[in-house]
Amino acid sequence: MDEQDTERTAPRQATGTTDGHEAAPVAPAAPPATVTGLVAVGTEDAPACSDGVCW
Amino acid sequence: MQVEIWSDIVCPWCYIGKRRFEKALAEFAHADEVEVTWRSFQLDPGFAKGEGVPVYDALSKKMGAPREQVRAMTEQVKQVAAEEGLEYDFASGVMVNTFDAHRLVHLAQSKGLGDAAHEAFMDAQLVRAEDLSDPEALVKVAVEIGLAEAEAREVLAGDAFTAEVNADIDTARQLGATGVPFFVMDRAFGVSGAQPVEVFTSALEKAHQAARA
């Protein structure tokens, strides 16, 4: 099964105007932190460990 | 079917999840088509290498909780583990940095011994309460599963499989895994946590059907 392409870019955004001048556009928003493309099976609250915490 | 399992040696829920997955796999009609690959994950990558801290002390410090409270919390996990035939020993256990153990698991995996290695290291850590911050303890486990002592020592002395371990950790992040155990079937289905056996059975069947579609 092909892996999904996780690359995304967001459109550039202007911050609005100040002193009658258009502000420089901000950098594109970072892509989502996680794009899994996986179908989740099971309950979300099954016990697991994260950040060194397992209890 | 490719099943990848992200797990850490020190992870009590990972060992429980392993047992439950194994039960599901044992009953799965197409188990002979399943290839399992263990992927590295570190719950506490910042833990100092070469240092072992008693489990209760480490947890007490990390969680800011009294030792007795930590003991009570771990008791619940112990009971669940016992139901799966795992007798955890947290009282004697030692928290460690698991990176080198993961490198040895990768060495084992390269020789078709990945599952045996992950099993042996988790048993050593969680049941036998061995101090895996000691390279001699790591070598002992490696030899137990059939790895050559000299080769295990060579890996520990160098940086072999460092890239592989880091790649596993990066992939987990990309797949959205925030905790372990994390099971992925054919990079299509994801199962997070120590789910009941029936969930693993369902995931295996879904993945099998999807692969045939």
Coordinates of N, CA, C and O in Angstrom, one line a residue, chain A residues 1-3 6 33-55, chain B residues 11-13 43 59 62-63 77 90 174-176 178-180 182 187-195 199 203:
Chain A
M1 N 0.9 -1.2 0.0 CA 0.0 0.0 0.0 C 0.9 1.2 0.0 O 1.8 1.3 0.7
D2 N 0.6 2.2 -0.9 CA 1.4 3.4 -1.0 C 1.3 4.3 0.3 O 0.2 4.4 0.8
E3 N 2.4 4.8 0.7 CA 2.3 5.7 1.9 C 1.7 7.1 1.4 O 2.0 7.5 0.3
T6 N 2.7 13.3 2.9 CA 2.4 14.1 4.1 C 2.8 15.6 3.9 O 2.7 16.4 4.8
A33 N 1.3 18.7 12.8 CA 2.4 17.9 13.5 C 2.3 16.5 13.1 O 3.2 15.8 13.0
T34 N 1.0 15.9 12.9 CA 0.9 14.5 12.6 C -0.1 14.3 11.5 O -1.2 14.9 11.6
V35 N 0.3 13.6 10.5 CA -0.7 13.2 9.5 C -0.4 11.7 9.3 O 0.5 11.3 8.7
T36 N -1.3 11.0 9.9 CA -1.0 9.6 10.0 C -1.4 8.8 8.8 O -0.7 7.9 8.4
G37 N -2.6 9.1 8.3 CA -3.2 8.3 7.2 C -3.5 6.9 7.7 O -3.7 6.0 6.8
L38 N -3.5 6.6 9.0 CA -3.8 5.3 9.5 C -5.3 5.3 9.9 O -5.8 6.2 10.5
V39 N -5.9 4.1 9.7 CA -7.2 3.9 10.3 C -7.0 3.4 11.7 O -6.4 2.3 11.9
A40 N -7.6 4.1 12.6 CA -7.4 3.7 14.0 C -8.3 2.6 14.3 O -9.5 2.6 14.0
V41 N -7.8 1.6 15.0 CA -8.6 0.4 15.4 C -8.5 0.3 16.9 O -7.4 0.4 17.5
G42 N -9.6 0.2 17.6 CA -9.6 0.1 19.0 C -10.0 1.4 19.7 O -10.3 2.4 19.1
T43 N -10.0 1.3 21.0 CA -10.4 2.5 21.8 C -9.2 3.4 22.0 O -8.1 3.0 22.0
E44 N -9.6 4.7 22.1 CA -8.5 5.7 22.3 C -7.9 5.7 23.7 O -6.8 6.2 23.9
D45 N -8.6 5.1 24.6 CA -8.1 5.2 26.0 C -7.5 3.9 26.5 O -7.4 3.6 27.7
A46 N -7.0 3.1 25.5 CA -6.3 1.9 26.0 C -5.0 2.3 26.7 O -4.4 3.3 26.3
P47 N -4.7 1.6 27.7 CA -3.5 2.0 28.5 C -2.2 1.9 27.6 O -2.0 1.0 26.8
A48 N -1.4 3.0 27.8 CA -0.2 3.1 27.1 C 0.8 3.9 27.9 O 0.4 4.5 28.9
C49 N 2.0 4.0 27.4 CA 3.0 4.8 28.1 C 3.4 6.0 27.2 O 3.6 5.8 26.0
S50 N 3.5 7.2 27.7 CA 4.1 8.3 26.9 C 4.8 9.3 27.8 O 4.4 9.4 29.0
D51 N 5.8 9.9 27.3 CA 6.5 10.9 28.1 C 7.1 10.3 29.4 O 7.1 10.9 30.4
G52 N 7.4 9.0 29.3 CA 8.0 8.3 30.5 C 7.0 8.0 31.5 O 7.3 7.5 32.6
V53 N 5.7 8.3 31.2 CA 4.7 8.0 32.2 C 3.8 6.8 31.8 O 3.3 6.8 30.7
C54 N 3.7 5.8 32.7 CA 2.9 4.6 32.3 C 1.8 4.3 33.3 O 1.3 3.2 33.3
W55 N 1.5 5.3 34.1 CA 0.6 4.9 35.2 C -0.6 5.8 35.2 O -0.6 6.9 34.9
Chain B
C11 N 8.9 -0.3 29.1 CA 7.4 0.0 29.0 C 6.6 -1.2 29.5 O 6.4 -2.2 28.8
P12 N 5.9 -1.0 30.7 CA 5.1 -2.2 31.2 C 3.9 -2.5 30.3 O 3.5 -3.6 30.2
W13 N 3.3 -1.4 29.7 CA 2.1 -1.7 28.9 C 2.5 -2.3 27.6 O 1.7 -3.0 27.0
L43 N 10.8 6.2 25.7 CA 9.9 7.0 26.5 C 10.6 8.1 27.2 O 10.0 9.2 27.5
L59 N 10.4 7.2 39.4 CA 9.1 7.7 39.2 C 8.6 8.7 40.2 O 7.9 9.7 39.8
K62 N 10.1 11.9 38.9 CA 9.5 12.4 37.7 C 8.1 12.9 37.9 O 7.7 13.9 37.3
M63 N 7.4 12.2 38.8 CA 6.0 12.6 39.0 C 5.7 13.5 40.2 O 4.6 13.9 40.4
V77 N -0.7 -1.8 37.6 CA -0.1 -2.4 36.3 C 0.4 -3.8 36.6 O 0.2 -4.7 35.7
F90 N 8.9 -4.3 40.2 CA 9.3 -2.8 40.2 C 10.1 -2.5 41.5 O 10.9 -1.6 41.4
Q174 N 6.2 10.7 12.9 CA 5.5 11.0 11.7 C 4.2 10.3 11.6 O 3.2 10.9 11.0
L175 N 4.1 9.1 12.2 CA 2.8 8.4 12.1 C 1.8 8.9 13.2 O 0.7 8.4 13.3
G176 N 2.3 9.8 14.0 CA 1.4 10.3 15.0 C 1.4 9.5 16.3 O 0.5 9.7 17.2
T178 N 2.1 8.9 19.9 CA 2.5 9.7 21.0 C 2.9 8.9 22.2 O 3.4 9.3 23.2
G179 N 2.6 7.6 22.1 CA 2.9 6.7 23.2 C 3.1 5.3 22.6 O 2.9 5.0 21.4
V180 N 3.4 4.4 23.5 CA 3.7 3.0 23.1 C 3.0 2.1 24.1 O 2.7 2.5 25.3
F182 N 2.5 0.8 20.1 CA 1.8 1.3 18.9 C 2.0 0.3 17.8 O 3.2 0.0 17.5
R187 N 1.0 -0.3 7.3 CA 1.0 1.2 7.2 C -0.4 1.7 6.9 O -0.5 2.8 6.3
A188 N -1.4 0.9 7.2 CA -2.8 1.3 6.9 C -3.6 1.4 8.2 O -4.5 2.2 8.3
F189 N -3.4 0.5 9.1 CA -4.2 0.5 10.3 C -3.3 0.6 11.5 O -2.2 0.1 11.6
G190 N -3.8 1.4 12.5 CA -3.0 1.7 13.7 C -3.8 1.3 14.9 O -5.0 1.6 15.1
V191 N -3.1 0.6 15.8 CA -3.6 0.3 17.1 C -2.8 0.8 18.2 O -1.6 0.5 18.3
S192 N -3.3 1.7 19.0 CA -2.6 2.3 20.0 C -2.9 1.8 21.4 O -4.0 1.7 21.8
G193 N -1.8 1.4 22.2 CA -2.0 1.0 23.5 C -2.1 -0.5 23.7 O -2.2 -1.3 22.7
A194 N -2.2 -0.9 24.9 CA -2.4 -2.4 25.2 C -3.9 -2.7 25.2 O -4.5 -2.8 26.2
Q195 N -4.4 -2.8 24.0 CA -5.8 -3.1 23.7 C -6.1 -4.5 24.1 O -5.2 -5.4 24.2
V199 N -9.4 -6.6 20.0 CA -9.1 -5.5 19.1 C -7.9 -5.8 18.2 O -8.0 -5.5 17.0
A203 N -8.1 -5.9 14.2 CA -7.1 -5.1 13.3 C -6.4 -6.1 12.3 O -6.2 -5.7 11.2

